[in-house]
Short mmCIF file of C-alpha atoms and ligand atoms in Angstrom, two decimals:
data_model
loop_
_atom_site.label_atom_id
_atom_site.label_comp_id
_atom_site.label_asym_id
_atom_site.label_seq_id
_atom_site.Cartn_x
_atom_site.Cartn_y
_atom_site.Cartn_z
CA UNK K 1175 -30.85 -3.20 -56.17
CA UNK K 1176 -27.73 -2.14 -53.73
CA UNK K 1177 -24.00 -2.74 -54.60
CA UNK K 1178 -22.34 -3.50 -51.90
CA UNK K 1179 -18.14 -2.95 -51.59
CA UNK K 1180 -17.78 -5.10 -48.73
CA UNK K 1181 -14.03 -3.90 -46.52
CA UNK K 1182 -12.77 -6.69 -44.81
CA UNK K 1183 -14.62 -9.00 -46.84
CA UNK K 1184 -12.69 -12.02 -45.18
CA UNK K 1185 -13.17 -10.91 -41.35
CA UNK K 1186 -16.06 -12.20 -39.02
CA UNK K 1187 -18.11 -9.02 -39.99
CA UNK K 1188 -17.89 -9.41 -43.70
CA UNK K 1189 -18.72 -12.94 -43.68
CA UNK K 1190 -22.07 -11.85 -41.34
CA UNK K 1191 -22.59 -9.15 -44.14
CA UNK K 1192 -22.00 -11.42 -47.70
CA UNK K 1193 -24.52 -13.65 -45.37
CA UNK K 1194 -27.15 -10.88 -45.78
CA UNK K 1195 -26.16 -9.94 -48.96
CA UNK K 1196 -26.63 -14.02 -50.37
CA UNK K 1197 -29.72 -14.33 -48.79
CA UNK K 1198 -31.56 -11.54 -50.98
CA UNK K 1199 -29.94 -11.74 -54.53
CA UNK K 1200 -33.14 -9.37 -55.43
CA UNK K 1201 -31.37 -6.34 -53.39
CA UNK K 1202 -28.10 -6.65 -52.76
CA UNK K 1203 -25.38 -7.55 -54.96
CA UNK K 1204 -21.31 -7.58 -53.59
CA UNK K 1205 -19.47 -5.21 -55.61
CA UNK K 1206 -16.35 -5.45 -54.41
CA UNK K 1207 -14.26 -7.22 -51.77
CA UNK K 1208 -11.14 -6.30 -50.22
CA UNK K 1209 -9.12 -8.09 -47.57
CA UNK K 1210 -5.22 -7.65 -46.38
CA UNK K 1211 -3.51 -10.82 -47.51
CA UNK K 1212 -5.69 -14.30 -47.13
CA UNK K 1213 -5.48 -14.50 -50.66
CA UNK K 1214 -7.38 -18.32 -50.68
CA UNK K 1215 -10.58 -17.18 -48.17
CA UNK K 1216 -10.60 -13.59 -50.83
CA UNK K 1217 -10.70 -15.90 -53.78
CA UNK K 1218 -12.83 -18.05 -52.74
CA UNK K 1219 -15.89 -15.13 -51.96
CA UNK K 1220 -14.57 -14.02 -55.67
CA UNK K 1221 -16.19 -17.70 -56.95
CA UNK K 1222 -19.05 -17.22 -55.21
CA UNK K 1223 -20.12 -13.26 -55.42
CA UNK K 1224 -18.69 -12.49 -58.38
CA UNK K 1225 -17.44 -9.20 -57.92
CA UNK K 1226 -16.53 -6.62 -59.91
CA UNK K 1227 -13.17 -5.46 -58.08
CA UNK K 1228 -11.19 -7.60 -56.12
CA UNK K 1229 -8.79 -6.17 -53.54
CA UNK K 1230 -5.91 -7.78 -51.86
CA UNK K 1231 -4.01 -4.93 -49.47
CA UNK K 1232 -0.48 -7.10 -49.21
CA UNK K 1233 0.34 -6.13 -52.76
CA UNK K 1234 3.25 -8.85 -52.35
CA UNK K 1235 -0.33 -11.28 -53.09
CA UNK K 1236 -1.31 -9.42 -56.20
CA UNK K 1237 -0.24 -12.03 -58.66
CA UNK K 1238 -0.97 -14.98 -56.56
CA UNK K 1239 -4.67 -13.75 -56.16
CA UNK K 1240 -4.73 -12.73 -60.22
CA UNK K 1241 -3.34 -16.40 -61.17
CA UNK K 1242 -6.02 -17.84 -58.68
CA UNK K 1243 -8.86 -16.16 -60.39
CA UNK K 1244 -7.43 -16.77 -63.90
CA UNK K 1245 -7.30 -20.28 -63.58
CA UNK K 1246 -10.48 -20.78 -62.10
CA UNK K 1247 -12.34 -18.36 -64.80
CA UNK K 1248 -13.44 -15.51 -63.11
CA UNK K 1249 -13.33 -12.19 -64.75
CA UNK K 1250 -13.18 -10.08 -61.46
CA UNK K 1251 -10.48 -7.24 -61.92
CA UNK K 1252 -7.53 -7.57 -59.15
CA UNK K 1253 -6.10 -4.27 -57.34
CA UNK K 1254 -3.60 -4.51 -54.68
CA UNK K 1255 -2.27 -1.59 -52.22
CA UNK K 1256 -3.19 1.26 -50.15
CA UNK K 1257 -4.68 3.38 -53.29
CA UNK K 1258 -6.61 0.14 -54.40
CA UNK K 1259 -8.86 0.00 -51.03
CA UNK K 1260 -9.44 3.80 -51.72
CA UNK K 1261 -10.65 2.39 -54.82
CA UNK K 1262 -13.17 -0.06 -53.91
CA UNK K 1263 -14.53 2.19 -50.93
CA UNK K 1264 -15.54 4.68 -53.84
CA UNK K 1265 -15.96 2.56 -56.58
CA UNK K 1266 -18.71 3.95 -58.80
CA UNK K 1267 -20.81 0.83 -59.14
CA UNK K 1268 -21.22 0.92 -55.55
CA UNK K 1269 -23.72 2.44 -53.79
CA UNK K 1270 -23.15 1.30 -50.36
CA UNK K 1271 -19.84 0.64 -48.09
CA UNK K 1272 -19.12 -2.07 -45.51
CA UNK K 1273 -16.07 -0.45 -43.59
CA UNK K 1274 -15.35 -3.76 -41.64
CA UNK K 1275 -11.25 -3.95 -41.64
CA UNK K 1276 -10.05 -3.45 -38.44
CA UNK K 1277 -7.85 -0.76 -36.86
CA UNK K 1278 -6.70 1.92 -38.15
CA UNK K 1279 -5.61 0.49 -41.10
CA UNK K 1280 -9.45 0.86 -41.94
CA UNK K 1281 -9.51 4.85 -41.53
CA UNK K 1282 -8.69 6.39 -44.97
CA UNK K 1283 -10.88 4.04 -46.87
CA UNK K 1284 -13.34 4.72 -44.15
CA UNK K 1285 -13.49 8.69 -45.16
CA UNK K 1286 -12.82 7.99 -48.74
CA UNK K 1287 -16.36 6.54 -48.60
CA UNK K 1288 -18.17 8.81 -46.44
CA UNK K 1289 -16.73 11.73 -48.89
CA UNK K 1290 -18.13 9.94 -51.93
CA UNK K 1291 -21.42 10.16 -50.72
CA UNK K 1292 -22.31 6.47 -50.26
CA UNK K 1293 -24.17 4.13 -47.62
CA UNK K 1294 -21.13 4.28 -45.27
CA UNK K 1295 -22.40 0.67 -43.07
CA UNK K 1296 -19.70 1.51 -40.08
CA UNK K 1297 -18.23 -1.42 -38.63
CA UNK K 1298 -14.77 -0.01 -37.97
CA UNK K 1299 -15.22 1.60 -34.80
CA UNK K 1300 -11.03 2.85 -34.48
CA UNK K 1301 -11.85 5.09 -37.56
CA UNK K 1302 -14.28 7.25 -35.86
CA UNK K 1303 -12.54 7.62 -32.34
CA UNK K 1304 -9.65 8.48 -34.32
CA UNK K 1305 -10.80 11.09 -36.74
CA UNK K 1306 -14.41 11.72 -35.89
CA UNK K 1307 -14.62 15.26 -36.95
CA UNK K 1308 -13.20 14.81 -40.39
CA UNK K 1309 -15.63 11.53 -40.80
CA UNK K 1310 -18.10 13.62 -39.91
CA UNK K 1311 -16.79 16.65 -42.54
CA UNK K 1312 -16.45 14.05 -44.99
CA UNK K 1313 -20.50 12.62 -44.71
CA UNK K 1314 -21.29 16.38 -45.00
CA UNK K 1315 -19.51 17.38 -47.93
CA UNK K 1316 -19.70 13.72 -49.91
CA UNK K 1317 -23.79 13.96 -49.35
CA UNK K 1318 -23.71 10.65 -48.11
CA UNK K 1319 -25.37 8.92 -44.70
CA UNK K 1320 -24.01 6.34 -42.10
CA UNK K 1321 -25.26 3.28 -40.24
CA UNK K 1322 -23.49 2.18 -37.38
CA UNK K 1323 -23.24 -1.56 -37.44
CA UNK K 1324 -21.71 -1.68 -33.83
CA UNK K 1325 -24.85 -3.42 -32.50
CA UNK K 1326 -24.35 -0.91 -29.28
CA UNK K 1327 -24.85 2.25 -31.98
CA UNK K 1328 -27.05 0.67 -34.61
CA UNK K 1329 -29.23 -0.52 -31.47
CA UNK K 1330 -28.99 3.79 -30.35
CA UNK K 1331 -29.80 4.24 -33.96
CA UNK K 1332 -32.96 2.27 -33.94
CA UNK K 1333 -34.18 4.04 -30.72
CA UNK K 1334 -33.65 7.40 -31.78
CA UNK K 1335 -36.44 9.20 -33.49
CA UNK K 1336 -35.92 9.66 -37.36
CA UNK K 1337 -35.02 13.47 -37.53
CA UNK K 1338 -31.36 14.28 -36.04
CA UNK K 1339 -31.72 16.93 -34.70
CA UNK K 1340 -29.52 16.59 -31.48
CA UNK K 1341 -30.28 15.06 -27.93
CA UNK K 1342 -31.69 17.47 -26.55
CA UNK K 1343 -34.41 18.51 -29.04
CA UNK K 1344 -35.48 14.91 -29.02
CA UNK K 1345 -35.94 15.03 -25.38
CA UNK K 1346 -32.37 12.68 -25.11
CA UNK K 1347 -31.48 12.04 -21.27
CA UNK K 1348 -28.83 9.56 -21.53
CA UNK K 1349 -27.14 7.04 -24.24
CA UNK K 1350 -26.77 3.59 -22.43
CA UNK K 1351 -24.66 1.32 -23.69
CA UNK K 1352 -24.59 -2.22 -22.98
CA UNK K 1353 -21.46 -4.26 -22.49
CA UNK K 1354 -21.52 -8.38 -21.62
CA UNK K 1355 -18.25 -7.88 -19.52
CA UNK K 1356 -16.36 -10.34 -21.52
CA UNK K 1357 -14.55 -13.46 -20.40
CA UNK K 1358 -13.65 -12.24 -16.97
CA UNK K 1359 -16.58 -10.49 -16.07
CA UNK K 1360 -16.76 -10.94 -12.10
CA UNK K 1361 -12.61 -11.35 -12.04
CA UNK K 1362 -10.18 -9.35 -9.92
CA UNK K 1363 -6.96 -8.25 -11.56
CA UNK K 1364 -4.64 -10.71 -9.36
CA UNK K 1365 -6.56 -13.70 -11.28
CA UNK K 1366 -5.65 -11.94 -14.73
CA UNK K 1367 -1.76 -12.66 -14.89
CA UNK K 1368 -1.79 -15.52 -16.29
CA UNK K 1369 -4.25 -14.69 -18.57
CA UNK K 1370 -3.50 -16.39 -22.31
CA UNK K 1371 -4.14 -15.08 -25.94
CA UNK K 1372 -7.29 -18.25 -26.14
CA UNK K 1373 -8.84 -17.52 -23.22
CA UNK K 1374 -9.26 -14.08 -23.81
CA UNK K 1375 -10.43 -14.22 -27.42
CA UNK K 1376 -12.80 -17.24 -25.90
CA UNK K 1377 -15.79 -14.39 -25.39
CA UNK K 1378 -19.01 -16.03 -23.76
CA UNK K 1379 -21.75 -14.22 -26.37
CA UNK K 1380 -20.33 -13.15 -29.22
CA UNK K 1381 -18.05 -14.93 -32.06
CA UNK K 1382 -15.61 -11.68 -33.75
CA UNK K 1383 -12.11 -11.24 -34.42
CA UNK K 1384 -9.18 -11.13 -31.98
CA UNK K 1385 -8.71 -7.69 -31.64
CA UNK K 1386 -11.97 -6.60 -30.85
CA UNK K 1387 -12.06 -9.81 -28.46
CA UNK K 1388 -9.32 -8.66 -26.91
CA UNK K 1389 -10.58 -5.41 -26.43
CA UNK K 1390 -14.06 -7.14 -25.33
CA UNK K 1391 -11.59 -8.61 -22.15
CA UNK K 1392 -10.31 -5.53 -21.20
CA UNK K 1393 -13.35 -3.33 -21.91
CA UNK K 1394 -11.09 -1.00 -24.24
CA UNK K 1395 -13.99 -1.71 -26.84
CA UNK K 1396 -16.90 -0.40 -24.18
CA UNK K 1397 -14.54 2.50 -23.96
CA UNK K 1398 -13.80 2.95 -27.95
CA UNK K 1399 -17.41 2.60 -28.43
CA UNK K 1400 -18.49 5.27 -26.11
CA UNK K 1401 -16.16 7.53 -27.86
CA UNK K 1402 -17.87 5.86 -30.84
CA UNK K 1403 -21.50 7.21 -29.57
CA UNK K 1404 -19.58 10.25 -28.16
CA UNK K 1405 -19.04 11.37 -32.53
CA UNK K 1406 -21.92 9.05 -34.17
CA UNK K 1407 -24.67 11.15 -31.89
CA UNK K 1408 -22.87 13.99 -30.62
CA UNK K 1409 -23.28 12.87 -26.82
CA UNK K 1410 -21.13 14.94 -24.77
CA UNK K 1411 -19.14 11.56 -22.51
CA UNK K 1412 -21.21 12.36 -18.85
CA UNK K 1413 -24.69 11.28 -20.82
CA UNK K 1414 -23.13 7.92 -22.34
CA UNK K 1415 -23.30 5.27 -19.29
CA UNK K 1416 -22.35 1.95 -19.79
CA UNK K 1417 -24.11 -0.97 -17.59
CA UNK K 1418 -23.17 -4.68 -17.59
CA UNK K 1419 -25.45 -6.78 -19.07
CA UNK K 1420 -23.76 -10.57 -19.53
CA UNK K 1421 -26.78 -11.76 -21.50
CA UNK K 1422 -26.04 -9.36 -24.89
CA UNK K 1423 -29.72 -9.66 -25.41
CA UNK K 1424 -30.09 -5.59 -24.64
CA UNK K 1425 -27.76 -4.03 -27.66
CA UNK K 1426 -27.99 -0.81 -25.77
CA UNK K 1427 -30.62 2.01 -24.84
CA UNK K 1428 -31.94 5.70 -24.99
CA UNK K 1429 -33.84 7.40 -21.93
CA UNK K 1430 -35.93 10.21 -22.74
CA UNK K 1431 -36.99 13.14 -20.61
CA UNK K 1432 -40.51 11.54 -19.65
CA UNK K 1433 -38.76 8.54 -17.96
CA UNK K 1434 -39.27 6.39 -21.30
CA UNK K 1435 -36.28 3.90 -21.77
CA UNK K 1436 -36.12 2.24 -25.50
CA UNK K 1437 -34.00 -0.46 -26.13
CA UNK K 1438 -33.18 -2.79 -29.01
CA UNK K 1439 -33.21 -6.60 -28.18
CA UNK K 1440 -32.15 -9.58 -30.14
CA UNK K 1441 -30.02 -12.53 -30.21
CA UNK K 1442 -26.02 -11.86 -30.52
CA UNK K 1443 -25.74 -12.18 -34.05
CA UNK K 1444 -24.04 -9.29 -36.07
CA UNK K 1445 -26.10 -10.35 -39.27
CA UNK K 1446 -29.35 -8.39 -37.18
CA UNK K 1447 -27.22 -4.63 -37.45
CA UNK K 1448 -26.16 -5.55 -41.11
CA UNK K 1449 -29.59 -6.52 -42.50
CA UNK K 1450 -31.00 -3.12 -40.51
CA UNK K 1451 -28.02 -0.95 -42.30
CA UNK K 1452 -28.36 -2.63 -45.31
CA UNK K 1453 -31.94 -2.78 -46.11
CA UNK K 1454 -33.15 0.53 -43.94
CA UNK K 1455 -35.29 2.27 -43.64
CA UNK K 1456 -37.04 -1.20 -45.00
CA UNK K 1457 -37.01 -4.39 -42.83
CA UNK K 1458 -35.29 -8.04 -44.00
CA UNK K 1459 -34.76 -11.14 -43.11
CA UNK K 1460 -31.11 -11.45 -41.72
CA UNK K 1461 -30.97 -15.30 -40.80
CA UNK K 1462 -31.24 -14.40 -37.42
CA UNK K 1463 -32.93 -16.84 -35.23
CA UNK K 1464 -36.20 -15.37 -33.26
CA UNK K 1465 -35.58 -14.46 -30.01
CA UNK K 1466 -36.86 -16.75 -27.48
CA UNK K 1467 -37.58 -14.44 -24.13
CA UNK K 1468 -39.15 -17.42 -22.68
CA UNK K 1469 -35.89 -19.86 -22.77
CA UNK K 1470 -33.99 -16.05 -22.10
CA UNK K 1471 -35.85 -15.93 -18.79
CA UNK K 1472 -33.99 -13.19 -17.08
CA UNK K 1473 -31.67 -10.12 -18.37
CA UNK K 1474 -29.63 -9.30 -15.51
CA UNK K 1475 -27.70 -5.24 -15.34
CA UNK K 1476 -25.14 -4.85 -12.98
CA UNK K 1477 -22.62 -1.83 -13.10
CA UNK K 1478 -18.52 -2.34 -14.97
CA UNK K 1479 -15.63 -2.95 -12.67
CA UNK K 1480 -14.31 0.19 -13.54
CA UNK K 1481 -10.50 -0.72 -11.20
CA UNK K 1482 -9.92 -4.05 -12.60
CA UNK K 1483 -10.93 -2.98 -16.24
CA UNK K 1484 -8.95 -0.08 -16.20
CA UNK K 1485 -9.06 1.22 -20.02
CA UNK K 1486 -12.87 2.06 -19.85
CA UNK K 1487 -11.92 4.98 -17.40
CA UNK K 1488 -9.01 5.38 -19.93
CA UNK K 1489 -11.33 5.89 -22.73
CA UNK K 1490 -13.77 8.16 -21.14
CA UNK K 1491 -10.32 10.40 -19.51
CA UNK K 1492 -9.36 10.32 -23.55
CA UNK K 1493 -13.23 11.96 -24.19
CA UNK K 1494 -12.70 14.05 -22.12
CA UNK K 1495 -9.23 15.35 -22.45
CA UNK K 1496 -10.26 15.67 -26.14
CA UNK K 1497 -7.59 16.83 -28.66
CA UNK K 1498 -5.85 13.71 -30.33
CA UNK K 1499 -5.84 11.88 -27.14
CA UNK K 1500 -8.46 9.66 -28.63
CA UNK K 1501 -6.30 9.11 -31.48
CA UNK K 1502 -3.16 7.80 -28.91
CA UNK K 1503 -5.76 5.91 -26.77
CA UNK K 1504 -6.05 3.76 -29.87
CA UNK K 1505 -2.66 3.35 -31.34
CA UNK K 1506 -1.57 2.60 -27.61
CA UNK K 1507 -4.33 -0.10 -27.40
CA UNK K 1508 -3.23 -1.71 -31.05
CA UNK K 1509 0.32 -1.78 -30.53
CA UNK K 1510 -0.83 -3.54 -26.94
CA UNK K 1511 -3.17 -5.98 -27.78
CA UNK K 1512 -0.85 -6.67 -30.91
CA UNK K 1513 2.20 -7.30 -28.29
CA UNK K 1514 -0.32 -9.59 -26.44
CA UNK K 1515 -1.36 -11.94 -28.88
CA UNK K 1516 1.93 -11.89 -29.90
CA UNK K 1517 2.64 -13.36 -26.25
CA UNK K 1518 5.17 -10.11 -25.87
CA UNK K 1519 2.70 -8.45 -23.08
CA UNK K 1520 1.21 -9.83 -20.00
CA UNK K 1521 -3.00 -9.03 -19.98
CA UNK K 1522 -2.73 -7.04 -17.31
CA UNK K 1523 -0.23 -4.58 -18.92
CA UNK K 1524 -2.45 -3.75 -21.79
CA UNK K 1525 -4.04 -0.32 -19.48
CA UNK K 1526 -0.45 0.17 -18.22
CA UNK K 1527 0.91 0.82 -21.99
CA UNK K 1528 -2.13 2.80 -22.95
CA UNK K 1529 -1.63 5.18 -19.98
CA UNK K 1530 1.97 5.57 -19.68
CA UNK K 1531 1.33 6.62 -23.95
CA UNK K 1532 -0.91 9.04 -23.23
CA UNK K 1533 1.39 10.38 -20.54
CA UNK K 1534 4.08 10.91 -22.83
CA UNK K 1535 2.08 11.65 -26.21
CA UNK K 1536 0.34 14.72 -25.95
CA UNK K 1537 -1.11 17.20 -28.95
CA UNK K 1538 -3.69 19.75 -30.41
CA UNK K 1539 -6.36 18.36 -32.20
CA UNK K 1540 -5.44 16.86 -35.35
CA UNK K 1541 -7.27 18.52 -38.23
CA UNK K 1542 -6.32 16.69 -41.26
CA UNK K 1543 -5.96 13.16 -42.22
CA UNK K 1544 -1.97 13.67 -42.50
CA UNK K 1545 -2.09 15.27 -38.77
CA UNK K 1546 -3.93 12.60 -37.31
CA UNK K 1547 -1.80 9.81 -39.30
CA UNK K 1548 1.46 11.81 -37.95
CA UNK K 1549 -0.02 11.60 -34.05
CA UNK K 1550 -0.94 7.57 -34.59
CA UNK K 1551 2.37 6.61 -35.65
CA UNK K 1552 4.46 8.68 -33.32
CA UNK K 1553 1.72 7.26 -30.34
CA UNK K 1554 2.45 3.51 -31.95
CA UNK K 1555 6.49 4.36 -31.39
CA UNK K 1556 6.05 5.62 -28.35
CA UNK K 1557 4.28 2.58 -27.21
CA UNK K 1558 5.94 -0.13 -28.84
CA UNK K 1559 9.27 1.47 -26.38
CA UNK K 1560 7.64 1.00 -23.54
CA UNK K 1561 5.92 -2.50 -24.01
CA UNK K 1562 10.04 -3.00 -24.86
CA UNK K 1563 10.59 -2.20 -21.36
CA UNK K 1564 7.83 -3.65 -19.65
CA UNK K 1565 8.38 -7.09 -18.03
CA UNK K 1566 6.36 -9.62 -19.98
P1 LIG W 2985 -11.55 -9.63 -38.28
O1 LIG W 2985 -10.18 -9.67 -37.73
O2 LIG W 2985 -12.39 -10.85 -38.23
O3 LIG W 2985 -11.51 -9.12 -39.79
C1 LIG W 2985 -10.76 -8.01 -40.15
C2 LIG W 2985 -10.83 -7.78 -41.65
O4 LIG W 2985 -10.02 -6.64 -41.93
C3 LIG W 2985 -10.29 -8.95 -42.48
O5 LIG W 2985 -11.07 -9.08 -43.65
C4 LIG W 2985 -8.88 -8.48 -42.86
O6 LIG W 2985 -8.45 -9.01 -44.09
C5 LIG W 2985 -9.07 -6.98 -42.96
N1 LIG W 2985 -7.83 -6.26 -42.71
C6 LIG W 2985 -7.04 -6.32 -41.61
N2 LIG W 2985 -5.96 -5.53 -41.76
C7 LIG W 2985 -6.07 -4.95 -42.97
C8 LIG W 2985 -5.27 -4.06 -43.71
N3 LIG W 2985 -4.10 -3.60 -43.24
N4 LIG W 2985 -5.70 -3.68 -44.94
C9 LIG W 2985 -6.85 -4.14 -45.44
N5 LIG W 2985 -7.66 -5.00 -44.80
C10 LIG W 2985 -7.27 -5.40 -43.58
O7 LIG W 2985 -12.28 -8.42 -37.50
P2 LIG W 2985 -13.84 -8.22 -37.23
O8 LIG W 2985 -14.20 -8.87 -35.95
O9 LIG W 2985 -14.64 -8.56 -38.46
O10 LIG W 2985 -13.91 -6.65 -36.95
C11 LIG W 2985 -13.81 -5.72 -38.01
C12 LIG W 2985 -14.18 -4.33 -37.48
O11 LIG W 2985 -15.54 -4.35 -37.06
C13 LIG W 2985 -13.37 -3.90 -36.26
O12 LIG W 2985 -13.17 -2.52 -36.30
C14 LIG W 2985 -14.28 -4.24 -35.09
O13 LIG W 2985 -14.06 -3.43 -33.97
C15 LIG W 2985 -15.64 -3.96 -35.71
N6 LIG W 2985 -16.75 -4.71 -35.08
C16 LIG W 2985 -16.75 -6.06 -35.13
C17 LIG W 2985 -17.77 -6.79 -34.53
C18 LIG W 2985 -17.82 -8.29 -34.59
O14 LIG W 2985 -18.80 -8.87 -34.13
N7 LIG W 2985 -16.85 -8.98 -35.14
C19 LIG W 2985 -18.80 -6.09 -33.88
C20 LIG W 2985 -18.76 -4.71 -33.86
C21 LIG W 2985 -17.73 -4.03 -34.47
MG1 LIG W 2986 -20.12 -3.38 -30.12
#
C-alpha cells in the first residue's frame, strides 16, 4: 500500500493522479492534499479521499476550509501557509509525492520531498529548470528516487535501460523530445497579434492548466522541458532535439548507438505517466483508453518553427549560457504569461520580455535555495518593468 501526498491536488494533474489513485484502493491511498486557495474543489477531494492532512496555501482560507470540513464531519487535520506545504511534501505517512503545483511556487516543497527520501512523482517541471542541481543534491542525500510525470521524460524514462549509469555507457545518441506544436502550429508571427487568452489555452491534444497551455503556444514548455531532460538525464542541450509531432501519440524517444530508436506511444492522457510513476516498476491500469493505431493511421514529424516560436531557442541559449539563466528564463516566462492572461501583454511579446530579462539579469550559479529564490524575484521585477513599458 502507497500514501500518496498529492501537490496541487485541485489542478488538471492532480485530478489525473486521485483518478489513479481511486481506481486501485488496494495500493494507493491519498495522504494528503494541498492546493493554493479553491477552498470548495480542496474540500470536496477531502469528502471523498479522506486524507490525513489537508493543505490550503492562501492561509487567509484556513478557517473557511476548517469550518467546511467540520460541518460536513470529516476529521482531516487543516494546515495553511508556506511551512504547511513543506509539511505535507514530507509528511511521514507518506511514502510517495505528487509535486503537481505549478511554477515556482512548487520548488521548495518540491526539494523538501526529494530530501526526505520519498517517491518524488515530478510534475512541476519550473522546479527542476530552476534549481536542478540542488534537486538533484537533495534525491542524493534524502535516499529517495524520482519519476518524471512530464509524459516527454517519463516516456525517456521508460526507454532508458534500468541502470543509470549515464548516456553514454548505455550507448545514448540523442534524447528526442516530442512536441504537438500547440494551437498555432503552421502560423507565422504576423497572424499571432491578435492572439486571445481562449484561443491559446484551446490546445488541440491535450486538456492542462493555463500556464502550461500557454507555454504549449509559445513552445516555452518544449524549451523548459528540454532543460527538464537537460537535469532529469544529464543530457548535455546539443543531444536533446525536439521534432514536431501534432498527433501526441509519440511521448518522446531515445536513439542508441546501433541506429535503434525506442519510443513510448499512447493516447494523450496524463493518467498513463501517473499510473507508470505510481505503480513502477509494476504495471496498472490507469483508465486510459487502448490505443487504436488503426483509427491513428498516420504519425506525422516535421521539424519546430524555431523564428516564429522564439522562446524554444530562448530556452536552449538559457542551457547553454548555464549559471541562473535558467532560473530568469522562467521567472521572465511567469511574470509574461501571467501579464497575458491577465490581457496586460500582447502573445507575441511573451519572447520579447523573456529576452530583454535575460539581457538585463545576469548571475553566477545559484547554489542554495535562498540564492536561487533571490535571482527569481529580482528576474520577476525586472520583468514585470518592462512588460510596464511594453505596448500591450
Ligand atoms: P493547474 O493550473 O491545473 O493546477 C495547478 C495546481 O497548483 C492547483 O492545484 C493549484 O491549487 C496549485 N497551486 C498553484 N499555485 C499555488 C501556490 N502558490 N501554492 C500552492 N499550490 C498552488 O496546472 P497543471 O496543468 O495541473 O500543471 C501542474 C504542473 O504540472 C505544472 O508545473 C505543469 O507544467 C506540469 N505538467 C502538467 C501537465 C498537464 O497535462 N496538465 C503535463 C505535464 C506537466
Ligand atoms: Mg510535457
Amino acid at each position: 500500500m502507497k500514501t500518496v501526498a498529492v501537490l496541487g491536488a485541485t489542478g488538471s494533474i492532480g485530478a489525473s493522479a486521485l483518478d489513479v489513485i481511486a481506481r486501485h484502493p488496494d495500493r494507493f491511498r491519498a495522504g494528503a492534499l494541498a492546493a493554493h486557495r479553491n477552498v470548495d474543489a480542496l474540500a470536496a477531494l477531502c469528502a471523498r479521499f479522506k486524507p490525513d492532512l489537508a493543505v490550503i496555501a492562501d492561509a487567509s482560507r484556513e478557517a473557511d476550509l476548517r469550518a467546511r470540513l467540520r460541518v460536513a464531519g470529516i476529521a482531516t487535520r487543516v494546515a495553511s501557509g508556506a511551512q504547511a506545504l513543506i509539511e505535507a511534501a514530507t509528511l511521514a505517512s507518506c511514502d510517495t509525492v505528487i509535486a503537481a503545483i505549478v511554477g515556482a511556487a512548487g520548488l521548495e516543497s518540491t526539494l523538501a520531498a526529494a530530501s526526505a527520501g520519498k517517491r518524488l512523482l515530478l510534475a512541476n517541471k519550473e522546479a527542476v529548470v530552476m534549481a536542478g542541481p540542488l534537486l538533484r543534491a537533495a534525491l542524493d542525500a534524502g535516499g529517495g528516487e524520482l519519476l518524471p510525470i512530464d509524459s516527454e521524460h517519463n516516456a525517456v524514462f521508460q526507454c532508458l535501460p534500468p541502470a543509470r549509469s549515464g548516456l553514454d555507457a548505455a550507448g545514448v545518441r540523442r534524447i528526442l523530445l516530442t512536441a504537438s506544436g500547440g494551437p498555432f502550429r503552421g502560423h507565422k508571427r504576423e497572424a499571432l497579434h491578435d492572439v486571445t487568452p481562449a484561443r491559446a489555452c484551446a490546445h488541440p491534444n491535450w486538456s492542462m492548466g493555463r500556464k502550461i497551455s500557454v507555454d504549449s503556444a509559445t513552445l516555452m514548455n518544449k524549451g523548459l522541458e528540454v532543460i527538464e531532460a537537460h537535469f532529469l538525464f544529464d543530457a548535455p542541450p546539443e543531444r536533446i532535439e525536439v521534432v514536431v509531432h501534432p498527433q501526441s501519440i509519440v511521448h518522446s524517444m531515445v536513439e542508441y548507438a546501433d541506429g535503434s530508436v525506442l519510443a513510448q506511444l499512447g493516447n494523450p492522457d496524463m493518467r498513463t505517466a501517473l499510473a507508470h510513476a505510481l505503480a513502477w516498476p509494476e504495471r496498472v491500469a490507469a483508465g486510459v483508453a487502448p490505443l487504436d493505431l488503426l483509427k491513428i493511421a498516420r504519425l506525422d514529424f516535421e521539424a519546430p518553427d524555431r523564428e516564429t516560436f522564439a522562446c524554444l531557442d530562448l530556452a536552449y541559449g538559457a542551457l547553454e549560457q548555464g549559471g541562473s539563466a535558467p532560473i530568469v528564463l522562467n521567472a521572465a516566462n511567469e511574470e509574461a504569461v501571467a501579464a497575458f492572461l491577465d490581457q496586460g501583454l500582447a502573445f507575441v511579446a511573451i519572447p520579447q520580455v523573456i529576452e530583454s530579462t535575460l539581457e538585463k539579469v545576469q548571475g553566477a550559479p545559484a547554489r542554495t535555495l535562498p540564492e536561487v529564490v533571490d535571482v527569481d524575484l529580482t528576474a520577476r521585477r525586472v520583468a514585470q518593468r518592462i512588460i510596464a513599458s511594453a505596448k500591450v
